[in-house]
Amino acid sequence: MAKNLLIVESPAKAKTIKRYLGAGFQVAPSVGHVMDLPKSKLGVDLEHDFLPEYEIIKGKNKVIDAIKKAAKQSENVYLATDPDREGEAIAWHIAEQIGAKRPNLHRVLLHEITPTAVRQALANPAELNRNVYEAQQARRVLDRLVGYQISPLLWEKVRRGISAGRVQSVALRIIVEREREREAFRAEEYWTLDAKLEGRNPPPFKARLFSHAGRRVDNKNYKLARSEVDSIVAALTAKDAPPFVVGKIERKEVRRSPAPPFITSRLQQEASRRLYFSPSRTMKIAQKLYEGVELGDQGAVGLITYMRTDSVRVSDQAINEVRGYIEQRYGANYVPEKPNYYRSAKSAQEAHEAIRPTSVLRDPESISRYLDRDELALYTLIFNRFVSSQMPPAVFDRTTVDIMAGEEQFRVTGQVMKFDGFIRVYLEGVDEPSEDEDQAQLPQLAEGEILRLLEFYPEQHFTQPPPRFTQATLIKELEENGIGRPSTYASIMSSILNREYVDEDESKRLRPTSLGRIVNDLLVAAFPDIVETGFTAHMEEELDQVEEGKENWVKTLRRFYSPFKKRLGEARKKMPQVKGKGVPTDIKCELDGGDMVIKFGRNGEFLACSNYPQCGNTKEFTRDDQGNIVIKESVAPPARTKSARNAASRWCAGVRDSASFSDAPGIQNATISRRCAAIR
Ligand SMILES: [Zn+2]
């Protein structure tokens, strides 16, 4: 029997590590969490300091028995679950099962899974960290209190089966508010005017009208109207038009620095921009790269460092290695004099490192045949981002030329790259491309030079509403507001999309459903603080403090719970009843003039007449860009023969009696009620 037992979460990680350790070690996977709060009840003892009532997760008895048995026969037990809050909780739960007081029980933090890193970590084992465990426990209990106490309220008031989550509700609010901003937005027309000009030297170039009658045209405070453009063009093409003369020429050297190596949120954002991966897909692939990939004769190796991190720190050893790699591959002038150091966010855990390749000697080309397409794409992204982060800035010569035509001022900016620096390897993507990034090639020009006007290009534009969020830009928004942590971004996104509150439009941007709007409005009215960004960010900070041992988890929960409990009591009394009655609209029923209301069925939202059950009129609908309801025309034809009509009407009567429409299980309510309305 092996003398040592090492416990990890996943079978893949177990397999990779087993290879490194040889016969003296047995490696066992826990396959995720082994204990959790019960599904069927709150599972938190509110009378006794929020004591969680953990139970063994269904189906995990076997895993625990196997671990217990192996532990009994081993001299040393190493708990090497993931190096974060969730991993720490798993380690604690396993320790409780095998006897937390047993001797030679060690915690091992594996930030990367390579033979050297694993050996080093085993040689320097740590203790279980109670603070980290309690921070996880506090979050779990908080989320449970909010989820299990607000959800039943929503079942009663809105629709059975829907739910509320602590952080998810804030994310929903951000999405709903953005949608309302868009609906309130009114596009404004504005014009730009470009002049194509030619000087002594080729090529001709375009300059844009920069100020008119002494006023800067910025398309915000001053927008050009069509009539102004027309009169400028007329004046500058008239017989006695003033000439175009080159005015001030300004040359400036501009530097652009590389982006820091990836943290979780940035990896999710960039993988979404460039590879069109959802955050959860990115995390799944990254996990695989971290846990180990078979590389032929070398066996399995973890290719990247731990993927849940908010630190941009890089170990000295990795910096030395990448500097050597850059010099050898790109030359000495691509190695900055000193390594580039980046600053992490205040809340970041500096024990962690940025997400980087475990060795830059495994470049993407050399291991491409061992990776599938998605793995290779993500690994290449992480690899290039890391290498570029230790390269020098790119250097540009930027030339800004002012051109006067009488009172009118035109301007053109040209940019020439002098040194590509880090751009040689990698350039970060953008979310909303702007058209201002003008990279015109300018000819040699001299101040006072007269230019010939070749043509005018007037162009009509409209101001744009703020864009809907993508999953990636929403993560950015949450992060900037201090909400969510590396381990939670992907799950926030999944739960938001799974809950019928938000769907994705044609370009994969997040749009609230009517159900999402009404739930949001009810929550904002009843729990203004819980769904407020500042409050949620503060909660995250308190959890960070619990993790650092500066705050007590029970005290944190107490401060949260007593105002929450009060709100909850008020909400039970005051929250308006949407279920049954529906959400009012200004649409009238064409059959009896009743008010049409929005109801929520199993298969989504629909319009129904408020005179139900006397009137069974229903309509499907969508919304236009202003949020107005647009009725979809009925598609179901009425039954044609008399006997078919009779059968159908008997069936409809039966359905109506069996349940209220919005609760009829498993039936397409909107379809049924539309058909039944057509029969009568
Ligand atoms: Zn009606």
CSV table of N, CA and C and ligand atoms in Angstrom, one decimal, residues 589 591-594 596 609 611 615 617, ligand 1:
chain,number,residue,atom,x,y,z
A,589,CYS,N,-58.1,44.5,-26.1
A,589,CYS,CA,-58.6,43.2,-26.7
A,589,CYS,C,-59.5,43.5,-27.9
A,591,LEU,N,-61.6,41.6,-29.2
A,591,LEU,CA,-62.9,40.9,-29.1
A,591,LEU,C,-63.9,41.6,-28.2
A,592,ASP,N,-63.4,42.0,-27.1
A,592,ASP,CA,-64.3,42.6,-26.1
A,592,ASP,C,-63.8,44.0,-25.5
A,593,GLY,N,-62.8,44.5,-26.0
A,593,GLY,CA,-62.3,45.8,-25.6
A,593,GLY,C,-61.6,45.8,-24.2
A,594,GLY,N,-61.4,44.5,-23.7
A,594,GLY,CA,-60.7,44.4,-22.4
A,594,GLY,C,-59.2,44.8,-22.5
A,596,MET,N,-55.4,44.2,-22.5
A,596,MET,CA,-54.5,43.0,-22.6
A,596,MET,C,-53.4,43.2,-21.6
A,609,CYS,N,-56.1,38.5,-22.6
A,609,CYS,CA,-57.1,39.5,-22.2
A,609,CYS,C,-57.4,39.4,-20.7
A,611,ASN,N,-60.0,39.9,-19.3
A,611,ASN,CA,-61.4,39.3,-19.0
A,611,ASN,C,-61.4,37.8,-19.0
A,615,CYS,N,-63.0,35.7,-21.5
A,615,CYS,CA,-62.4,35.9,-22.9
A,615,CYS,C,-61.1,35.2,-22.9
A,617,ASN,N,-58.8,35.4,-25.3
A,617,ASN,CA,-57.9,36.0,-26.4
A,617,ASN,C,-56.5,36.1,-25.9
B,1,ZN,ZN,-61.0,39.9,-24.5
